[in-house]
Tab-separated table of C-alpha atoms in Angstrom:
chain	number	residue	atom	x	y	z
A	41	MET	CA	-107.697	-36.055	82.782
A	42	GLU	CA	-104.493	-38.064	83.046
A	43	PRO	CA	-106.140	-41.510	82.446
A	44	LEU	CA	-108.012	-40.011	79.475
A	45	ASN	CA	-104.773	-38.702	77.945
A	46	ILE	CA	-103.144	-42.116	78.422
A	47	ALA	CA	-106.151	-43.811	76.782
A	48	TYR	CA	-106.062	-41.435	73.770
A	49	SER	CA	-102.284	-41.798	73.457
A	50	HIS	CA	-102.695	-45.572	73.402
A	51	ILE	CA	-105.462	-45.420	70.750
A	52	TYR	CA	-103.534	-43.056	68.455
A	53	SER	CA	-100.140	-44.728	68.934
A	54	SER	CA	-100.994	-47.116	66.069
A	55	TYR	CA	-101.085	-44.128	63.677
A	56	ARG	CA	-97.599	-42.846	64.518
A	57	ASN	CA	-94.311	-43.075	62.576
A	58	PHE	CA	-95.943	-43.474	59.154
A	59	VAL	CA	-98.288	-41.698	56.750
A	60	GLY	CA	-101.072	-43.819	55.306
A	61	PRO	CA	-104.822	-44.225	54.643
A	62	PRO	CA	-106.060	-43.056	58.090
A	63	HIS	CA	-104.170	-39.781	57.738
A	64	PHE	CA	-105.386	-39.155	54.180
A	65	LYS	CA	-108.998	-39.819	55.235
A	66	THR	CA	-108.603	-37.233	58.000
A	67	ILE	CA	-107.040	-34.714	55.577
A	68	CYS	CA	-110.023	-35.159	53.210
A	69	ARG	CA	-112.539	-34.584	56.003
A	70	LEU	CA	-110.714	-31.524	57.310
A	71	LEU	CA	-109.895	-29.822	54.004
A	72	GLY	CA	-112.924	-30.582	51.822
A	73	TYR	CA	-112.929	-30.023	48.061
A	74	GLN	CA	-111.626	-26.447	48.089
A	75	GLY	CA	-108.840	-27.158	50.578
A	76	ILE	CA	-107.666	-30.199	48.601
A	77	ALA	CA	-107.691	-28.137	45.376
A	78	VAL	CA	-105.449	-25.498	47.006
A	79	VAL	CA	-103.007	-28.135	48.339
A	80	MET	CA	-102.763	-29.854	44.941
A	81	GLU	CA	-102.230	-26.545	43.135
A	82	GLU	CA	-99.329	-25.754	45.484
A	83	LEU	CA	-97.864	-29.239	44.984
A	84	LEU	CA	-98.029	-28.810	41.211
A	85	LYS	CA	-96.109	-25.524	41.516
A	86	ILE	CA	-93.340	-27.357	43.412
A	87	VAL	CA	-93.295	-30.205	40.837
A	88	LYS	CA	-93.132	-27.690	37.972
A	89	SER	CA	-90.231	-25.755	39.512
A	90	LEU	CA	-88.318	-29.017	40.138
A	91	LEU	CA	-88.928	-30.527	36.666
A	92	GLN	CA	-88.184	-27.291	34.826
A	93	GLY	CA	-85.391	-26.183	37.180
A	94	THR	CA	-83.206	-28.400	39.377
A	95	ILE	CA	-84.030	-31.792	37.815
A	96	LEU	CA	-83.846	-30.463	34.235
A	97	GLN	CA	-80.342	-29.091	34.853
A	98	TYR	CA	-79.204	-32.403	36.330
A	99	VAL	CA	-80.737	-34.342	33.406
A	100	LYS	CA	-78.850	-32.127	30.924
A	101	THR	CA	-75.577	-32.682	32.833
A	102	LEU	CA	-76.064	-36.436	33.255
A	103	ILE	CA	-77.055	-37.023	29.609
A	104	GLU	CA	-73.699	-35.451	28.698
A	105	VAL	CA	-71.745	-37.934	30.881
A	106	MET	CA	-73.748	-40.931	29.621
A	107	PRO	CA	-72.000	-43.066	26.980
A	108	LYS	CA	-73.237	-41.993	23.537
A	109	ILE	CA	-73.832	-45.638	22.512
A	110	CYS	CA	-74.450	-48.510	24.942
A	111	ARG	CA	-75.490	-51.815	23.391
A	112	LEU	CA	-76.949	-54.646	25.457
A	113	PRO	CA	-74.253	-57.383	25.414
A	114	ARG	CA	-75.100	-60.852	24.078
A	115	HIS	CA	-76.105	-63.578	26.555
A	116	GLU	CA	-72.964	-65.561	25.680
A	117	TYR	CA	-70.831	-63.077	27.672
A	118	GLY	CA	-72.459	-64.357	30.886
A	119	SER	CA	-73.794	-62.255	33.766
A	120	PRO	CA	-70.339	-61.470	35.311
A	121	GLY	CA	-69.120	-60.118	31.942
A	122	ILE	CA	-72.312	-58.076	31.443
A	123	LEU	CA	-72.083	-56.597	34.964
A	124	GLU	CA	-68.461	-55.607	34.344
A	125	PHE	CA	-69.381	-54.110	30.942
A	126	PHE	CA	-72.213	-51.961	32.352
A	127	HIS	CA	-70.132	-50.972	35.388
A	128	HIS	CA	-67.434	-49.692	33.036
A	129	GLN	CA	-69.855	-47.999	30.603
A	130	LEU	CA	-71.736	-46.196	33.408
A	131	LYS	CA	-68.597	-45.322	35.396
A	132	ASP	CA	-69.184	-41.556	35.160
A	133	ILE	CA	-72.794	-41.859	36.366
A	134	ILE	CA	-71.805	-44.172	39.269
A	135	GLU	CA	-69.088	-41.726	40.353
A	136	TYR	CA	-71.249	-38.579	39.947
A	137	ALA	CA	-71.033	-37.086	43.447
A	138	GLU	CA	-74.460	-35.388	43.610
A	139	LEU	CA	-76.478	-38.331	42.240
A	140	LYS	CA	-77.216	-40.038	45.574
A	141	THR	CA	-77.889	-36.725	47.305
A	142	ASP	CA	-79.398	-33.810	45.364
A	143	VAL	CA	-80.612	-35.651	42.218
A	144	PHE	CA	-82.346	-38.492	44.065
A	145	GLN	CA	-83.761	-36.092	46.682
A	146	SER	CA	-85.277	-33.800	44.015
A	147	LEU	CA	-86.803	-36.784	42.201
A	148	ARG	CA	-88.098	-38.143	45.483
A	149	GLU	CA	-89.944	-34.857	46.144
A	150	VAL	CA	-91.649	-35.096	42.745
A	151	GLY	CA	-92.546	-38.763	43.328
A	152	ASN	CA	-93.951	-38.060	46.789
A	153	ALA	CA	-96.086	-35.216	45.407
A	154	ILE	CA	-97.544	-37.533	42.722
A	155	LEU	CA	-98.143	-40.279	45.298
A	156	PHE	CA	-99.784	-37.783	47.676
A	157	CYS	CA	-102.278	-36.754	44.963
A	158	LEU	CA	-103.100	-40.401	44.206
A	159	LEU	CA	-103.654	-41.309	47.876
A	160	ILE	CA	-105.780	-38.191	48.452
A	161	GLU	CA	-107.994	-39.169	45.518
A	162	GLN	CA	-108.374	-42.731	46.843
A	163	ALA	CA	-109.291	-41.433	50.312
A	164	LEU	CA	-111.716	-38.902	48.815
A	165	SER	CA	-113.418	-41.630	46.753
A	166	GLN	CA	-113.983	-43.680	49.921
A	167	GLU	CA	-115.392	-40.632	51.707
A	168	GLU	CA	-117.739	-39.968	48.776
A	169	VAL	CA	-118.979	-43.568	48.724
A	170	CYS	CA	-119.714	-43.332	52.465
A	171	ASP	CA	-121.543	-40.030	51.885
A	172	LEU	CA	-123.641	-41.617	49.122
A	173	LEU	CA	-124.585	-44.570	51.288
A	174	HIS	CA	-125.425	-42.347	54.272
A	175	ALA	CA	-127.469	-39.987	52.084
A	176	ALA	CA	-129.328	-42.760	50.206
A	177	PRO	CA	-132.368	-43.086	52.558
A	178	PHE	CA	-132.866	-39.280	52.430
A	179	GLN	CA	-132.832	-39.331	48.601
A	180	ASN	CA	-135.354	-42.141	48.176
A	181	ILE	CA	-132.569	-44.501	46.992
A	182	LEU	CA	-133.443	-47.824	48.591
A	183	PRO	CA	-131.733	-51.219	48.276
A	184	ARG	CA	-133.525	-54.156	46.648
A	185	VAL	CA	-135.284	-56.124	49.350
A	186	TYR	CA	-135.269	-59.879	49.909
A	187	ILE	CA	-138.535	-61.437	48.760
A	188	LYS	CA	-140.013	-64.771	49.772
A	189	GLU	CA	-141.469	-67.206	47.290
A	190	GLY	CA	-144.779	-65.965	45.944
A	191	GLU	CA	-144.172	-62.340	46.942
A	192	ARG	CA	-143.971	-59.560	44.377
A	193	LEU	CA	-140.958	-57.233	44.376
A	194	GLU	CA	-142.992	-54.177	43.319
A	195	VAL	CA	-145.345	-54.523	46.304
A	196	ARG	CA	-142.467	-54.817	48.809
A	197	MET	CA	-140.621	-51.862	47.241
A	198	LYS	CA	-143.759	-49.656	47.285
A	199	ARG	CA	-144.218	-50.512	50.974
A	200	LEU	CA	-140.580	-49.639	51.691
A	201	GLU	CA	-140.818	-46.354	49.764
A	202	ALA	CA	-143.913	-45.395	51.710
A	203	LYS	CA	-142.090	-46.188	54.965
A	204	TYR	CA	-139.122	-43.953	54.042
A	205	ALA	CA	-141.194	-41.193	52.358
A	206	PRO	CA	-141.104	-38.888	55.451
A	207	LEU	CA	-137.256	-38.986	55.230
A	208	HIS	CA	-137.104	-37.922	51.552
A	209	LEU	CA	-135.465	-34.542	52.043
A	210	VAL	CA	-136.106	-32.502	48.875
A	211	PRO	CA	-139.964	-32.866	48.767
A	212	LEU	CA	-140.015	-32.191	52.522
A	213	ILE	CA	-137.994	-28.953	52.205
A	214	GLU	CA	-140.002	-27.930	49.102
A	215	ARG	CA	-143.163	-28.247	51.183
A	216	LEU	CA	-141.936	-26.602	54.388
A	217	GLY	CA	-138.757	-24.596	53.661
A	218	THR	CA	-137.894	-21.077	52.528
A	219	PRO	CA	-136.829	-20.451	48.855
A	220	GLN	CA	-133.180	-20.340	49.984
A	221	GLN	CA	-133.474	-23.672	51.855
A	222	ILE	CA	-135.195	-25.248	48.823
A	223	ALA	CA	-132.333	-24.134	46.521
A	224	ILE	CA	-129.688	-25.482	48.938
A	225	ALA	CA	-131.532	-28.821	49.309
A	226	ARG	CA	-131.822	-29.266	45.519
A	227	GLU	CA	-128.158	-28.403	44.944
A	228	GLY	CA	-127.026	-30.754	47.728
A	229	ASP	CA	-129.189	-33.548	46.341
A	230	LEU	CA	-127.803	-33.050	42.819
A	231	LEU	CA	-124.177	-32.948	44.015
A	232	THR	CA	-124.566	-36.132	46.066
A	233	LYS	CA	-126.238	-38.004	43.204
A	234	GLU	CA	-123.914	-36.841	40.414
A	235	ARG	CA	-120.597	-36.907	42.278
A	236	LEU	CA	-119.449	-40.411	41.363
A	237	CYS	CA	-121.602	-40.905	38.255
A	238	CYS	CA	-119.299	-38.977	35.915
A	239	GLY	CA	-116.226	-41.091	36.747
A	240	LEU	CA	-114.143	-37.928	37.094
A	241	SER	CA	-110.583	-38.368	38.317
A	242	MET	CA	-108.371	-35.648	39.762
A	243	PHE	CA	-105.286	-37.820	39.343
A	244	GLU	CA	-105.757	-37.868	35.541
A	245	VAL	CA	-105.738	-34.072	35.549
A	246	ILE	CA	-102.630	-34.005	37.771
A	247	LEU	CA	-100.740	-36.366	35.413
A	248	THR	CA	-101.781	-34.370	32.332
A	249	ARG	CA	-100.580	-31.159	33.994
A	250	ILE	CA	-97.230	-32.758	34.916
A	251	ARG	CA	-96.829	-33.990	31.313
A	252	SER	CA	-97.081	-30.362	30.150
A	253	TYR	CA	-93.984	-29.558	32.276
A	254	LEU	CA	-91.853	-31.976	30.220
A	255	GLN	CA	-91.585	-29.884	27.052
A	256	ASP	CA	-87.797	-29.490	26.924
A	257	PRO	CA	-86.301	-31.539	24.014
A	258	ILE	CA	-83.704	-33.114	26.373
A	259	TRP	CA	-86.402	-35.424	27.836
A	260	ARG	CA	-87.115	-37.050	24.449
A	261	GLY	CA	-83.814	-36.648	22.623
A	262	PRO	CA	-83.386	-35.968	18.874
A	263	PRO	CA	-85.454	-37.867	16.259
A	264	PRO	CA	-84.098	-41.423	15.708
A	265	THR	CA	-81.766	-41.796	12.712
A	266	ASN	CA	-83.407	-45.091	11.705
A	267	GLY	CA	-86.817	-43.362	11.612
A	268	VAL	CA	-88.329	-45.778	14.151
A	269	MET	CA	-86.721	-45.539	17.606
A	270	HIS	CA	-83.420	-45.173	19.448
A	271	VAL	CA	-81.991	-48.629	20.201
A	272	ASP	CA	-78.393	-48.256	21.399
A	273	GLU	CA	-78.168	-44.454	21.687
A	274	CYS	CA	-78.366	-42.986	25.207
A	275	VAL	CA	-80.338	-39.836	24.365
A	276	GLU	CA	-83.805	-40.430	25.881
A	277	PHE	CA	-84.744	-40.046	29.555
A	278	HIS	CA	-85.526	-43.769	29.993
A	279	ARG	CA	-81.862	-44.574	29.237
A	280	LEU	CA	-80.687	-42.123	31.892
A	281	TRP	CA	-83.180	-43.603	34.367
A	282	SER	CA	-81.775	-47.075	33.537
A	283	ALA	CA	-78.323	-45.792	34.500
A	284	MET	CA	-79.702	-44.318	37.751
A	285	GLN	CA	-81.491	-47.598	38.495
A	286	PHE	CA	-78.203	-49.440	37.939
A	287	VAL	CA	-76.596	-47.193	40.587
A	288	TYR	CA	-79.212	-47.709	43.300
A	289	CYS	CA	-79.420	-51.457	42.599
A	290	ILE	CA	-75.717	-51.854	43.505
A	291	PRO	CA	-75.742	-53.390	47.037
A	292	VAL	CA	-74.343	-51.029	49.699
A	293	GLY	CA	-71.780	-51.766	52.427
A	294	THR	CA	-72.607	-52.921	55.960
A	295	ASN	CA	-72.916	-49.468	57.564
A	296	GLU	CA	-74.324	-47.642	54.537
A	297	PHE	CA	-77.953	-46.728	53.891
A	298	THR	CA	-79.767	-48.209	50.868
A	299	ALA	CA	-81.670	-46.030	48.381
A	300	GLU	CA	-85.005	-47.270	49.754
A	301	GLN	CA	-84.010	-46.301	53.320
A	302	CYS	CA	-82.981	-42.808	52.196
A	303	PHE	CA	-85.631	-42.023	49.572
A	304	GLY	CA	-88.462	-44.576	49.913
A	305	ASP	CA	-90.723	-45.357	46.948
A	306	GLY	CA	-90.978	-41.671	45.979
A	307	LEU	CA	-87.799	-41.987	43.909
A	308	ASN	CA	-89.276	-44.813	41.786
A	309	TRP	CA	-92.619	-43.040	41.464
A	310	ALA	CA	-90.856	-40.009	39.985
A	311	GLY	CA	-88.793	-41.992	37.472
A	312	CYS	CA	-91.649	-44.264	36.374
A	313	SER	CA	-94.110	-41.339	36.115
A	314	ILE	CA	-91.764	-39.334	33.875
A	315	ILE	CA	-91.156	-42.426	31.684
A	316	VAL	CA	-94.903	-43.086	31.291
A	317	LEU	CA	-95.710	-39.400	30.624
A	318	LEU	CA	-93.007	-39.303	27.927
A	319	GLY	CA	-94.370	-42.517	26.344
A	320	GLN	CA	-91.092	-44.393	26.887
A	321	GLN	CA	-92.233	-47.279	29.099
A	322	ARG	CA	-92.002	-50.072	26.524
A	323	ARG	CA	-88.520	-48.996	25.440
A	324	PHE	CA	-87.461	-48.862	29.092
A	325	ASP	CA	-88.739	-52.426	29.717
A	326	LEU	CA	-86.958	-53.607	26.583
A	327	PHE	CA	-83.586	-51.850	26.847
A	328	ASP	CA	-83.044	-51.405	30.604
A	329	PHE	CA	-79.486	-52.335	31.687
A	330	CYS	CA	-80.582	-53.894	34.996
A	331	TYR	CA	-83.359	-56.010	33.469
A	332	HIS	CA	-80.919	-57.334	30.854
A	333	LEU	CA	-78.412	-58.289	33.566
A	334	LEU	CA	-81.176	-59.957	35.613
A	335	LYS	CA	-82.338	-62.048	32.629
A	336	VAL	CA	-78.840	-63.372	31.985
A	337	GLN	CA	-78.076	-63.966	35.689
A	338	ARG	CA	-81.335	-65.905	36.142
A	339	GLN	CA	-80.301	-68.038	33.164
A	340	ASP	CA	-76.676	-68.810	34.118
A	341	GLY	CA	-77.137	-68.588	37.927
A	342	LYS	CA	-73.615	-67.234	38.488
A	343	ASP	CA	-72.555	-65.447	41.671
A	344	GLU	CA	-69.239	-63.607	41.624
A	345	ILE	CA	-67.883	-60.352	43.024
A	346	ILE	CA	-67.222	-57.984	40.122
A	347	LYS	CA	-65.715	-54.537	40.889
A	348	ASN	CA	-66.692	-55.060	44.575
A	349	VAL	CA	-70.314	-55.754	43.517
A	350	PRO	CA	-71.820	-59.134	44.573
A	351	LEU	CA	-73.648	-60.319	41.439
A	352	LYS	CA	-76.387	-62.475	43.026
A	353	LYS	CA	-77.211	-59.804	45.627
A	354	MET	CA	-77.515	-57.189	42.893
A	355	ALA	CA	-79.776	-59.446	40.787
A	356	ASP	CA	-82.076	-59.886	43.810
A	357	ARG	CA	-82.274	-56.109	44.274
A	358	ILE	CA	-83.028	-55.614	40.558
A	359	ARG	CA	-85.889	-58.121	40.744
A	360	LYS	CA	-87.359	-56.317	43.768
A	361	TYR	CA	-87.267	-52.999	41.932
A	362	GLN	CA	-88.656	-54.575	38.755
A	363	ILE	CA	-91.736	-55.709	40.692
A	364	LEU	CA	-92.144	-52.222	42.200
A	365	ASN	CA	-91.724	-50.535	38.785
A	366	ASN	CA	-94.324	-52.829	37.209
A	367	GLU	CA	-96.826	-52.007	39.959
A	368	ILE	CA	-96.264	-48.254	39.498
A	369	PHE	CA	-96.557	-48.565	35.699
A	370	ALA	CA	-99.827	-50.505	36.064
A	371	ILE	CA	-101.364	-47.815	38.302
A	372	LEU	CA	-100.225	-44.944	36.073
A	373	ASN	CA	-101.364	-46.643	32.857
A	374	LYS	CA	-104.800	-47.265	34.342
A	375	TYR	CA	-105.264	-43.498	34.690
A	376	MET	CA	-103.388	-42.457	31.539
A	377	LYS	CA	-105.327	-44.847	29.272
A	378	SER	CA	-108.612	-43.199	30.202
A	379	VAL	CA	-107.107	-39.802	29.278
A	380	GLU	CA	-105.848	-41.077	25.924
A	381	THR	CA	-109.017	-42.959	24.941
A	382	ASP	CA	-111.100	-39.839	25.574
A	383	SER	CA	-108.904	-37.653	23.374
A	384	SER	CA	-108.670	-40.060	20.441
A	385	THR	CA	-110.439	-43.305	19.683
A	386	VAL	CA	-108.357	-43.904	16.556
A	387	GLU	CA	-105.303	-46.095	17.029
A	388	HIS	CA	-102.303	-44.663	15.204
A	389	VAL	CA	-100.409	-47.322	13.297
A	390	ARG	CA	-97.196	-46.515	11.440
A	391	CYS	CA	-96.234	-48.674	8.468
A	392	PHE	CA	-92.534	-49.167	7.659
A	393	GLN	CA	-91.008	-50.390	4.423
A	394	PRO	CA	-89.231	-53.764	4.753
A	395	PRO	CA	-85.408	-53.415	4.804
A	396	ILE	CA	-83.609	-53.831	1.462
A	397	HIS	CA	-80.457	-55.960	1.302
A	398	GLN	CA	-77.308	-54.062	0.395
A	399	SER	CA	-76.741	-56.098	-2.783
A	400	LEU	CA	-80.187	-55.147	-4.065
A	401	ALA	CA	-79.852	-51.534	-2.967
A	402	THR	CA	-76.738	-51.006	-5.151
A	403	THR	CA	-78.266	-52.552	-8.276
A	404	CYS	CA	-81.469	-50.500	-8.066
């Protein structure tokens, strides 16, 4: 037994110290459809309690300590000046004691739950494709055969169908089985054929459910005074997430742990998911503090230490997170677009009156 244990330990050692595709494939095989549904329902309960409880309370508190107005400084100030400006404006957020502990941990749990659902769906899709391919010969689904010059495809296919006819399960069971066996065979055949044809996605449903948990007005802020959108006001969630991103992009000291070491990608998945579900992604890309600093630093190439923050090092961290955010946004939008196109094929376009100059406005 001992050599066998050593052999198995050696084989499975490559699957230790991480969670990835092999584990999710195994979970899918063990749990099946019903088991996965139960797990996802429980995860959604946890996400709901976090978004409507702990995280919501923190968002309300943090929105209060955000500056009411925070404009993006002009490029002429240079990247050191912009870093100093944002560092001063976001001072209360940077110094908020529970941000790097409870707030980030709660968001990480939400992000990991969303990521878990996505990876389970991907693993399940692979399992289903394998099932379809394995079941194909028993359902009279045969691949197109290679034909030589002068041969007819129909003749070759008929020959192949005749060869595999004894394997075709449903007619066989209908001929030889009991009524119960016939019903089971027909249902199994239908399920296997229809499973991937509908293009159903569990992850779409998960995202739609999570969006329904974000009903509190604090996530979206009050209606914009200009009637179009908030530009400098810090009242929407994407602005708060920009401030949080600014905090975890600040390089840490030699013996300190970085945000990615403590919280992994789950933290970013939570923030980006909430932004996409609230419809704030474009405003986030446009008005994010870190992205603005990165643009200016890439232009002037300066590297100074401002408020104990090395500028170049911070710009490199911002760029790394920008790439990660864009990847997460792309994945989420792929699923969300299919939800939105199903619900409404009409594109909503709002028309705005052109601005009137003050001199004309007074004479009217």
